[in-house]
mmCIF file of C-alpha atoms in Angstrom:
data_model
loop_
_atom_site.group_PDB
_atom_site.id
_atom_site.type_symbol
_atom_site.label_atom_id
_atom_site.label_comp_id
_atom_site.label_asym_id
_atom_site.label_seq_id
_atom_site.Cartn_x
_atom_site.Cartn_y
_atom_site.Cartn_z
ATOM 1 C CA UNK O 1 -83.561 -28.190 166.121
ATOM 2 C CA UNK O 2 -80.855 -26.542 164.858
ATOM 3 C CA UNK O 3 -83.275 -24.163 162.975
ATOM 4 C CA UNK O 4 -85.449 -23.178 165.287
ATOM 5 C CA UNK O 5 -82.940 -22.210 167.929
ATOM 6 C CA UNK O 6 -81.125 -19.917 165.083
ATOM 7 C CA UNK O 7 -84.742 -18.342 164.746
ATOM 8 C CA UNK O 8 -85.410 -17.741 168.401
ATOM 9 C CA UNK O 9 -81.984 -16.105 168.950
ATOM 10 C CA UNK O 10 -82.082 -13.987 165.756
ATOM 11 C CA UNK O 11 -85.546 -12.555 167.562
ATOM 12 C CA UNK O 12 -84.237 -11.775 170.916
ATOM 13 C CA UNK O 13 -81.417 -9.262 169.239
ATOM 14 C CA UNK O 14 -82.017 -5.419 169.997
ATOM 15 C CA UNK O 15 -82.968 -3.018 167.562
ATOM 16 C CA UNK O 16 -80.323 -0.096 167.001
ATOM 17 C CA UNK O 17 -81.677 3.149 165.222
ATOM 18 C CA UNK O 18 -78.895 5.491 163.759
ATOM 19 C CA UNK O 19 -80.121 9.649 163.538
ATOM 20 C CA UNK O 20 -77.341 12.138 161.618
ATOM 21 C CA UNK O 21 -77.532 14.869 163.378
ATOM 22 C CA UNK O 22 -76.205 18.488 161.500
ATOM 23 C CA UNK O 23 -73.315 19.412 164.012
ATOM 24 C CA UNK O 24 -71.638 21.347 161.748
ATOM 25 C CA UNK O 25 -74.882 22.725 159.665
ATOM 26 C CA UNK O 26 -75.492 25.872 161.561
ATOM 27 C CA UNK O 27 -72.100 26.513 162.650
ATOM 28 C CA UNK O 28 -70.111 29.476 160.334
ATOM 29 C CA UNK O 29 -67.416 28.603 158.812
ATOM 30 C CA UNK O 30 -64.091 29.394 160.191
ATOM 31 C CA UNK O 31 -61.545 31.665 158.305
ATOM 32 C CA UNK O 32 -57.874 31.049 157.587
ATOM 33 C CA UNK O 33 -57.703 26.964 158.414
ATOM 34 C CA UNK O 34 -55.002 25.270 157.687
ATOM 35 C CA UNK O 35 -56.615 22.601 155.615
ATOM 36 C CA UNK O 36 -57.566 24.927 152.088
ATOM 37 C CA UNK O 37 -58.200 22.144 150.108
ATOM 38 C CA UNK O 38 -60.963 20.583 152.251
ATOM 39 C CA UNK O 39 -62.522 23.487 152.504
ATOM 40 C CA UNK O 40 -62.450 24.109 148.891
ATOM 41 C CA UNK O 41 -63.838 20.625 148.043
ATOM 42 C CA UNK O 42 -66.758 21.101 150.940
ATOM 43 C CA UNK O 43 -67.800 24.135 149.790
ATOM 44 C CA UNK O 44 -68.065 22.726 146.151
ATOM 45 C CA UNK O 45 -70.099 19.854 147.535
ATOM 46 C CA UNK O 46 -72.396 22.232 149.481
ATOM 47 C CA UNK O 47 -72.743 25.769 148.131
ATOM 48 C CA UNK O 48 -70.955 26.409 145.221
ATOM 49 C CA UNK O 49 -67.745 28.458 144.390
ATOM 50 C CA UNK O 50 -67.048 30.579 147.009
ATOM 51 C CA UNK O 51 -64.255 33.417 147.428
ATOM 52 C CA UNK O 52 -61.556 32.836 149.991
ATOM 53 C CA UNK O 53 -60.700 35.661 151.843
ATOM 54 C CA UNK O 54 -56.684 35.644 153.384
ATOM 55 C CA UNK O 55 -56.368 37.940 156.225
ATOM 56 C CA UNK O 56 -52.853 39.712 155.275
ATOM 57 C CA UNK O 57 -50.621 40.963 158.476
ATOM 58 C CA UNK O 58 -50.406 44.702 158.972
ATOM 59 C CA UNK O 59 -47.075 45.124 158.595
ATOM 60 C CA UNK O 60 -45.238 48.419 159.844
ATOM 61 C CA UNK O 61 -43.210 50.555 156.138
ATOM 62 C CA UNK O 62 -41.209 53.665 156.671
ATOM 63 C CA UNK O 63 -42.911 54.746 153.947
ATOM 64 C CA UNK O 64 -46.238 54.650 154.174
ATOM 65 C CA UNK O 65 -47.686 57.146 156.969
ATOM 66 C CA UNK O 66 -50.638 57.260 158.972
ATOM 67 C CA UNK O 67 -52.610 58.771 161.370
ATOM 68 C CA UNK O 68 -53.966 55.417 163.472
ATOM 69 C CA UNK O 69 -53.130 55.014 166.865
ATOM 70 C CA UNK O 70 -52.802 51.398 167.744
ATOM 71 C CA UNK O 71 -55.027 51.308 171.030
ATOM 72 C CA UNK O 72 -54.157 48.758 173.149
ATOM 73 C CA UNK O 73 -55.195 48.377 177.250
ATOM 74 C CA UNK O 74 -52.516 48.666 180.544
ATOM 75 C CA UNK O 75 -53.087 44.859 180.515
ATOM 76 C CA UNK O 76 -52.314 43.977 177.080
ATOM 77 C CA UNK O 77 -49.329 46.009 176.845
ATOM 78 C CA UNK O 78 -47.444 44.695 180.411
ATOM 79 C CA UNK O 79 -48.490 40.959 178.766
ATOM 80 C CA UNK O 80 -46.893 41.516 175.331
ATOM 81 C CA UNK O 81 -43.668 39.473 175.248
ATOM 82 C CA UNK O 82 -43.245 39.350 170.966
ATOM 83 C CA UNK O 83 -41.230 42.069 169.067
ATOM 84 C CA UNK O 84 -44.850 42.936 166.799
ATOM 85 C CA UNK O 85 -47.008 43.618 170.176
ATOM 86 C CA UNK O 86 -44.454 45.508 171.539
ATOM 87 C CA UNK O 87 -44.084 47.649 168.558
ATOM 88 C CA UNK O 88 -48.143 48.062 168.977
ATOM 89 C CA UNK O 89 -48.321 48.797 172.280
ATOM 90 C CA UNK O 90 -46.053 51.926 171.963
ATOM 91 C CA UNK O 91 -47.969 55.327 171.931
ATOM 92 C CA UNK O 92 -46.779 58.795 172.515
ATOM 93 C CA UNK O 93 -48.694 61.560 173.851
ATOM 94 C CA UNK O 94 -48.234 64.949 175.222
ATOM 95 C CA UNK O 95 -49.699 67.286 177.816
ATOM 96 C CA UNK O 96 -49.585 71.059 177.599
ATOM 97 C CA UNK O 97 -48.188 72.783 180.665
ATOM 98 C CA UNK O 98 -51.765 74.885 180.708
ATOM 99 C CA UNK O 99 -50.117 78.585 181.068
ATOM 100 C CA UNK O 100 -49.435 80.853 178.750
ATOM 101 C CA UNK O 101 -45.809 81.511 179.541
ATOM 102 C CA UNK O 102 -43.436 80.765 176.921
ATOM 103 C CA UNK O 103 -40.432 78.061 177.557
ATOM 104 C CA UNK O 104 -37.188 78.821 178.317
ATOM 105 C CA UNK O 105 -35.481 81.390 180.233
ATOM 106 C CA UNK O 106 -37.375 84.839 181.496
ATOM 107 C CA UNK O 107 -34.745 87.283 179.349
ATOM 108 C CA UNK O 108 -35.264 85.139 175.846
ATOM 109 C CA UNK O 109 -31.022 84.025 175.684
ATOM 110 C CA UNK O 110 -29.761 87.625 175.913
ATOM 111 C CA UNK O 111 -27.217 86.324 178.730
ATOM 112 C CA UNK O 112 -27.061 82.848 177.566
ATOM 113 C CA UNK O 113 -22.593 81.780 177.485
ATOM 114 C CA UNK O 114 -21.678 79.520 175.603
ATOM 115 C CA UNK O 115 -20.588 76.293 177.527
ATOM 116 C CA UNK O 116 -17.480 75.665 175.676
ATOM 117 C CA UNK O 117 -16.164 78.803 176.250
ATOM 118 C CA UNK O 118 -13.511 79.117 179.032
ATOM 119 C CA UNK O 119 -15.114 79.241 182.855
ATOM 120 C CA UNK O 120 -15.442 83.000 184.526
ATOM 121 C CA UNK O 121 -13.067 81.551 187.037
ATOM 122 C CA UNK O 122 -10.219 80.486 185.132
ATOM 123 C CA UNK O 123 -10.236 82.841 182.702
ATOM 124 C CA UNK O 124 -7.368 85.135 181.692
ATOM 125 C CA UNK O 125 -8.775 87.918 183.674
ATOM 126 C CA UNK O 126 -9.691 86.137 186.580
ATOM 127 C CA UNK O 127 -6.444 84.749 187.135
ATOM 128 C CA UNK O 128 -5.130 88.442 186.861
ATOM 129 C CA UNK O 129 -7.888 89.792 189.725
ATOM 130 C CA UNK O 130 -6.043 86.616 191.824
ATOM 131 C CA UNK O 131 -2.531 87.556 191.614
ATOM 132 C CA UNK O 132 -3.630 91.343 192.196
ATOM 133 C CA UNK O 133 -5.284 89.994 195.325
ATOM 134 C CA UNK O 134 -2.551 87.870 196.303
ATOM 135 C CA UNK O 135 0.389 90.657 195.614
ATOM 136 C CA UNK O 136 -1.592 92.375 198.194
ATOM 137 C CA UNK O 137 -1.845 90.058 201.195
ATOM 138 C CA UNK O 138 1.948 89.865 200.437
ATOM 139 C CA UNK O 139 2.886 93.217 200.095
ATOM 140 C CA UNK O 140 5.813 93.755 202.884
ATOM 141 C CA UNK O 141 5.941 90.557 204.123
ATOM 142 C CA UNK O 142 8.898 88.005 204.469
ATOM 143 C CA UNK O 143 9.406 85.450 201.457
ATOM 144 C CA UNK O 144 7.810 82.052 203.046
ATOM 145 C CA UNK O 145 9.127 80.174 200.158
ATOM 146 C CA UNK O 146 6.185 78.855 198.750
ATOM 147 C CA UNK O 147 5.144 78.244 194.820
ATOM 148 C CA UNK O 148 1.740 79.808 193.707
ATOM 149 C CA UNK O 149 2.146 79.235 190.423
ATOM 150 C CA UNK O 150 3.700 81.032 187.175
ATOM 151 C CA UNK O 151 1.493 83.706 187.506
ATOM 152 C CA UNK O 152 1.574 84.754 191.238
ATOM 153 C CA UNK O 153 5.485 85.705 191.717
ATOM 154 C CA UNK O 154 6.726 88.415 193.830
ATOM 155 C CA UNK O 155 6.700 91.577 192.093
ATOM 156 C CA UNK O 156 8.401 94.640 194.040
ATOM 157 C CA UNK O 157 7.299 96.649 191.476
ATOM 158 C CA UNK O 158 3.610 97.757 192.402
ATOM 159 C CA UNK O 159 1.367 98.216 189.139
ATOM 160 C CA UNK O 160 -1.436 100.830 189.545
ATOM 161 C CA UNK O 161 -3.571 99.194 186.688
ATOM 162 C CA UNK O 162 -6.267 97.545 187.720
ATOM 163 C CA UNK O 163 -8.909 94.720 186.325
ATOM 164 C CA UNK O 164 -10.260 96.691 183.779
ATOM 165 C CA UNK O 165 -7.803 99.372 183.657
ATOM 166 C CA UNK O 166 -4.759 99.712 181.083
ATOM 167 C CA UNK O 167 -2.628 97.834 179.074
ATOM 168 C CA UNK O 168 -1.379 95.446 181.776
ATOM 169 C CA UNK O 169 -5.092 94.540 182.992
ATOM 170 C CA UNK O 170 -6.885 91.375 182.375
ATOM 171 C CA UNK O 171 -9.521 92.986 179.500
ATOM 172 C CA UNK O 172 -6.546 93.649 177.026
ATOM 173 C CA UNK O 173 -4.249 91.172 177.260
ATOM 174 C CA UNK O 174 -3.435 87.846 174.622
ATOM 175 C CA UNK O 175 -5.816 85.296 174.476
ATOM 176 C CA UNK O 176 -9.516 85.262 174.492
ATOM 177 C CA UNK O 177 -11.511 87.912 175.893
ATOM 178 C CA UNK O 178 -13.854 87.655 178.059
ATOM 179 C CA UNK O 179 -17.557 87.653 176.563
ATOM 180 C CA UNK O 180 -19.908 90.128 177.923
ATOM 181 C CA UNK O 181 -22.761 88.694 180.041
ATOM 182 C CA UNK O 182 -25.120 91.562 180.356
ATOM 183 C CA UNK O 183 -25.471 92.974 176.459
ATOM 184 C CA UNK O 184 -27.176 90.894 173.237
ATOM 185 C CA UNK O 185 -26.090 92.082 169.653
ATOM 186 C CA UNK O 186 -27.597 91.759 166.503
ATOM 187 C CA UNK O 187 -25.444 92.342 163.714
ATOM 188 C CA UNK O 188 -26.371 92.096 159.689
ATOM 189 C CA UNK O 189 -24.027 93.026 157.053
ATOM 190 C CA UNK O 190 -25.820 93.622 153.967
ATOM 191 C CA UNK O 191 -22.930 93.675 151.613
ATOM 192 C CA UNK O 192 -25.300 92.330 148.894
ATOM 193 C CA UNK O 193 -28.622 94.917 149.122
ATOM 194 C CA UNK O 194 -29.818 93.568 145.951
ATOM 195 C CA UNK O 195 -30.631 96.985 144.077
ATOM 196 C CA UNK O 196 -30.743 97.573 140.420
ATOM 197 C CA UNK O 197 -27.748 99.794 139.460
ATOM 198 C CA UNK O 198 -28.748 100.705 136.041
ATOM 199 C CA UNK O 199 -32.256 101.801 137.478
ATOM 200 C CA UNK O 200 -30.881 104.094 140.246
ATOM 201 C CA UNK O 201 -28.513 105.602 138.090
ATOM 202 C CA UNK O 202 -30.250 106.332 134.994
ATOM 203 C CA UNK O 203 -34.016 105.462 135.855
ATOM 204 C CA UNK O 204 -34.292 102.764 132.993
ATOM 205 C CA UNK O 205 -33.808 99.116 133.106
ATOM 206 C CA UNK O 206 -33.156 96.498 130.033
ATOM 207 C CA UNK O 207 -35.011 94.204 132.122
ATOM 208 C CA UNK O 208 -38.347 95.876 133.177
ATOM 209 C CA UNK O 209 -40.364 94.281 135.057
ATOM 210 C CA UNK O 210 -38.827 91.027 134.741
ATOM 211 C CA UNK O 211 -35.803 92.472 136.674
ATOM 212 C CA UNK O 212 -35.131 90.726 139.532
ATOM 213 C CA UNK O 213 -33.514 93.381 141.499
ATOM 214 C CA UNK O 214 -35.282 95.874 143.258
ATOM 215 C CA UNK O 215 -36.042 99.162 141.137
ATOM 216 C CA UNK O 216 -35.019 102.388 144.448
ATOM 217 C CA UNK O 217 -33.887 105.245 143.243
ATOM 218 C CA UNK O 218 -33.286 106.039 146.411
ATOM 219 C CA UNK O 219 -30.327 107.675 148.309
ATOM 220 C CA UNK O 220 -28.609 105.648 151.812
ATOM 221 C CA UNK O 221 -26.149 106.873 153.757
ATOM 222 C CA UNK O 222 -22.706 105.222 154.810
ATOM 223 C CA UNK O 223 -21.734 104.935 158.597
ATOM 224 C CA UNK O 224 -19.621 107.839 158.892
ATOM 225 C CA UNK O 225 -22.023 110.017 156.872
ATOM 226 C CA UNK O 226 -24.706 109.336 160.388
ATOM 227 C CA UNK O 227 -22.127 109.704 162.628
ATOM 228 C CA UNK O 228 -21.089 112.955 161.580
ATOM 229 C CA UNK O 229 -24.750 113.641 161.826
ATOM 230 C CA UNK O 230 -24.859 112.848 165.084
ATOM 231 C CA UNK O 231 -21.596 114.859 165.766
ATOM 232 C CA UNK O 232 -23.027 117.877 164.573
ATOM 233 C CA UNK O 233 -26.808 117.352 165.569
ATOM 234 C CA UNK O 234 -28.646 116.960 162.993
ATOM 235 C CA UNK O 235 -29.488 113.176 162.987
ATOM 236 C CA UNK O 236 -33.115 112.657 162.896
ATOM 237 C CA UNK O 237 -34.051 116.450 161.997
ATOM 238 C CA UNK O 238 -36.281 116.993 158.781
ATOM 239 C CA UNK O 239 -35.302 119.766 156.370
ATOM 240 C CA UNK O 240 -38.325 120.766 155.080
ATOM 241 C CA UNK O 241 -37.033 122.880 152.698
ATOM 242 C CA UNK O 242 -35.922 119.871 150.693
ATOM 243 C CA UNK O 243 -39.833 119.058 150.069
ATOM 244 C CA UNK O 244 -40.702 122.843 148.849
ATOM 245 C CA UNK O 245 -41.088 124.398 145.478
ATOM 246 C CA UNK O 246 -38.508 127.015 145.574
ATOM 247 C CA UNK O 247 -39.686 129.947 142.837
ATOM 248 C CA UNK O 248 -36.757 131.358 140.467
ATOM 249 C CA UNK O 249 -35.800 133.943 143.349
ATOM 250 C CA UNK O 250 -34.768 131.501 145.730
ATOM 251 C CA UNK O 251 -32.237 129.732 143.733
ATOM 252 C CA UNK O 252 -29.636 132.201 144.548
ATOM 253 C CA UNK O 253 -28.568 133.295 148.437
ATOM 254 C CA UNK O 254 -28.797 136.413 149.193
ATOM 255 C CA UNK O 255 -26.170 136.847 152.165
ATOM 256 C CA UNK O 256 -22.789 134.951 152.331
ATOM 257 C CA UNK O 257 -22.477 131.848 154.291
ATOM 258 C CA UNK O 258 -19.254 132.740 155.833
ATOM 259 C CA UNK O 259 -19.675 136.310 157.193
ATOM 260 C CA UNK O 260 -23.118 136.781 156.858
ATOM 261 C CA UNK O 261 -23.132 139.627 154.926
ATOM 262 C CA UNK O 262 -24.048 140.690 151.506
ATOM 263 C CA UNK O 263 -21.756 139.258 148.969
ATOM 264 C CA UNK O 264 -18.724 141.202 147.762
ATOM 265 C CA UNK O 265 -16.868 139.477 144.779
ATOM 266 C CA UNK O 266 -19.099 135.848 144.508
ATOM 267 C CA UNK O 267 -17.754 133.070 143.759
ATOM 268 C CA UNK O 268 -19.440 129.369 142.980
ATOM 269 C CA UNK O 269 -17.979 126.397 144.292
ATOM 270 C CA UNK O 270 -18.343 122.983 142.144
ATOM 271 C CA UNK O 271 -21.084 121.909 144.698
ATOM 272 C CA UNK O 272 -22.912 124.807 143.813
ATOM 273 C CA UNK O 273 -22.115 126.699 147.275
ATOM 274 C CA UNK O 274 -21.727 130.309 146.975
ATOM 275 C CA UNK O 275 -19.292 132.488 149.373
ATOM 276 C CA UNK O 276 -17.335 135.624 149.099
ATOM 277 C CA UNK O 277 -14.048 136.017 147.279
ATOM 278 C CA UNK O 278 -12.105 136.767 150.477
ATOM 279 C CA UNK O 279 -14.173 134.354 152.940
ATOM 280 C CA UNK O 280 -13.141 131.289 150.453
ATOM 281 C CA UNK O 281 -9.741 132.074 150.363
ATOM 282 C CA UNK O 282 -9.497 132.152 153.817
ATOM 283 C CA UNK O 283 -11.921 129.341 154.422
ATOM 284 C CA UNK O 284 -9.410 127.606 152.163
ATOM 285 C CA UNK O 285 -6.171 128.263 153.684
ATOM 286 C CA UNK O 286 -8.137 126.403 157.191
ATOM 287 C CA UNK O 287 -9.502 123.289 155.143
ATOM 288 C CA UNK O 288 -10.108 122.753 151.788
ATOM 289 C CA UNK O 289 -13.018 121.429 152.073
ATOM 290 C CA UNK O 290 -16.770 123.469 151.562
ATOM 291 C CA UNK O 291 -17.623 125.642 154.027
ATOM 292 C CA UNK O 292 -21.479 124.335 153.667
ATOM 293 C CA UNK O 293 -21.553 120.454 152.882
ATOM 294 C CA UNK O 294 -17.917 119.401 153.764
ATOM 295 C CA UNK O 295 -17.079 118.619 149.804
ATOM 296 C CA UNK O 296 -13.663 118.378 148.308
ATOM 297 C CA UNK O 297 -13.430 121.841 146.566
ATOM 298 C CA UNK O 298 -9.820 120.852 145.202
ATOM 299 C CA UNK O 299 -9.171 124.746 145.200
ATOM 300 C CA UNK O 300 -11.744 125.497 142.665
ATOM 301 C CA UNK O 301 -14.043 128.540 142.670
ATOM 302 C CA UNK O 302 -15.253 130.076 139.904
ATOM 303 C CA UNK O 303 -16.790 133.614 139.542
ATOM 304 C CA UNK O 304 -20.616 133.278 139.941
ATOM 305 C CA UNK O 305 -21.880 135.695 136.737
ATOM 306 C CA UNK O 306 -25.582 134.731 137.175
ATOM 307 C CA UNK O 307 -25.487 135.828 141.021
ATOM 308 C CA UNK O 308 -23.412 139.310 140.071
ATOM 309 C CA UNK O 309 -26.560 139.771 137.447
ATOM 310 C CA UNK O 310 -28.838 138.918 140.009
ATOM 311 C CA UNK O 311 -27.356 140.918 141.930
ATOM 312 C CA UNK O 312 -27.078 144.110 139.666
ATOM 313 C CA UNK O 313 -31.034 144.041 139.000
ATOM 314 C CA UNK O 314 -31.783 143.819 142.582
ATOM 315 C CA UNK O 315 -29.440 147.378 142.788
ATOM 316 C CA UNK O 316 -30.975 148.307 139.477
ATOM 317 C CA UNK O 317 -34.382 148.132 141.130
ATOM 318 C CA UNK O 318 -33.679 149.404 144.348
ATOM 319 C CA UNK O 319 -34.615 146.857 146.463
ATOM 320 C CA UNK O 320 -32.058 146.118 149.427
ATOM 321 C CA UNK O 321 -32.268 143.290 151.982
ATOM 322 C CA UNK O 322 -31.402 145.604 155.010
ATOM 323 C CA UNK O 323 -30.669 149.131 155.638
ATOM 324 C CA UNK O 324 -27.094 148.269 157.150
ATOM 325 C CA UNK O 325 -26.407 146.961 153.269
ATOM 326 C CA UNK O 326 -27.650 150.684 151.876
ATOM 327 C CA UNK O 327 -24.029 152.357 152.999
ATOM 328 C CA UNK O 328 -22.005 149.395 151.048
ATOM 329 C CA UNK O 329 -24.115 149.444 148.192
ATOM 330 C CA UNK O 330 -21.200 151.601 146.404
ATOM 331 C CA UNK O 331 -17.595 149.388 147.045
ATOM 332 C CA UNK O 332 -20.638 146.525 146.441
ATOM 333 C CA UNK O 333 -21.154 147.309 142.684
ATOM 334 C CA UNK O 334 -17.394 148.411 141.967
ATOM 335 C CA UNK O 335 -16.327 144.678 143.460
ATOM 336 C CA UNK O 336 -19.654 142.986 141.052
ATOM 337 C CA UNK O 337 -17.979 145.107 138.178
ATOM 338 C CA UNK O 338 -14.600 144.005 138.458
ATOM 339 C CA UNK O 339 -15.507 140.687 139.013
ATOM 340 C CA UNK O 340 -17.701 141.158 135.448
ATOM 341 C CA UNK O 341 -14.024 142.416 134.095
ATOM 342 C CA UNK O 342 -12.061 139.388 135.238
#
């Protein structure tokens, strides 16, 4: 009995089919789990060796440079909370104004003051202006016994100097001076100019082209030598006789530089200047300087032979600069003769 009721039950029980399914078969696999050893062995089981890729962290160097701009939206950077997002999130760009006007002020810094320099209103010179002002309101009134300082006391004594008058005025007194507001200087002193010496004074260098200094044989001239220039009027004017080809004739003058008349007696100065015997003495006894170029002459004049020879052919010849000269030819020749003698 026993038997056939185990039989009976055993075919009532349900049958139960189990299916695998491939959950995971089509899905990718994931990078950068946490579990590298079961991936390692899974992917030994399934497809082989396989290289494992680590994602590495961008990290920010100081010295390496580049020209990325991290991207990031309005909503990503007000939600960053962590040090590396913020530093992500920051990007820095500029707008052009969109005229063509330059920045900063209209007249380019030419009245530009210096900020640490004393203010126009305390200044030495403005505290003189006050206490002019003031000695004025009090001039010939009662003493009302106040204190206005060390530099406002009574003076009986009236001064007629004013601001920027004389010795007693604000603009020359001890301390600093005021700094002009309405004038810009530029100012370069070349005490270096970086010339070759040997080259301008002999027109040869050791060096050649190697030299590293510049090869002018040029002349400059000093600040006094311009502003006597200017004194006498001829700064700026071109000689032109300095760029012709004077002819044997012309080396010589033919009229004295002093009186303007033909020469009696010539004499040569040492900067080759050529004047009368009388006119340089008294030139001399004035300055003893050259009558022509300003030179120290140092009292020296010597006879000039080659302008008394010159001088003889032209009589020898006949030919005389004017006909005033004709009458003085005589005395002329006697002077040339004992000049010769001397």
């Amino acid at each position: 009995m026993a038997d056939v009721e185990e039989e009976k039950v055993a075919g009532n029980e349900p049958k139960v089919v189990f299916k695998k399914r491939g959950k995971f078969r089509g899905r990718r696999r994931q990078k950068g789990s946490s579990d590298e050893e079961g991936q390692k062995t899974s992917s030994s089981d399934d497809d082989g060796n396989t290289a494992v890729r680590v994602k590495r962290l961008n990290q920010k160097s100081g010295l390496v440079q580049s020209t990325k701009r991290f991207k990031t939206s309005t909503s990503t950077k007000q939600a960053a909370s962590s040090s590396s997002e913020d530093e992500r999130s920051v990007s820095v760009s500029y707008k052009t104004s969109g005229t063509a006007k330059r920045t900063g002020p209209d007249d380019m810094g030419a009245t530009a003051t210096l900020e640490i320099e004393t203010a126009l209103d305390n200044d030495a010179q403005a505290v003189y202006e006050r206490s002019l002002q003031l000695q004025k309101e009090l001039k010939g009134k009662e003493d009302d016994k106040k204190y206005r300082g060390i530099n406002n006391y009574a003076q009986y004594y009236e001064k007629k100097d004013t601001a920027q008058g004389n010795a007693a005025s604000g603009n020359v007194r001890k301390g600093p001076v005021r700094a002009p507001a309405h004038l810009r200087a530029t100012v370069r002193w070349d005490y270096q100019p970086d010339i070759c010496k040997d080259y301008k004074e002999t027109g040869f260098c050791g060096f050649g082209d190697s030299c590293k200094f510049l090869h002018d044989r040029g002349d400059y001239k000093h600040g006094w030598q311009l502003e006597r220039e200017v004194e006498e009027g001829r700064y700026g004017q071109k000689d032109e006789q300095n760029y012709e080809i004077s002819s044997d004739e012309d080396d010589f003058p033919f009229k004295c530089f002093i009186c303007r008349k033909t020469f009696t007696s010539p004499v040569v100065t040492k900067c080759k200047h050529y004047f009368c015997e009388k006119c340089a003495l008294d030139q001399y006894k004035k300055s003893q300087r050259c009558f022509v170029c300003s030179q120290q002459t140092n009292g020296v004049f010597n006879p000039a032979k080659e302008l008394m020879l010159k001088l003889s052919k032209l009589k020898d010849e006949g030919g005389a600069d004017d006909n005033s000269d004709n009458d003085n030819t005589a005395p002329a020749q006697e002077q040339i003769s004992e000049g010769e003698e001397t």
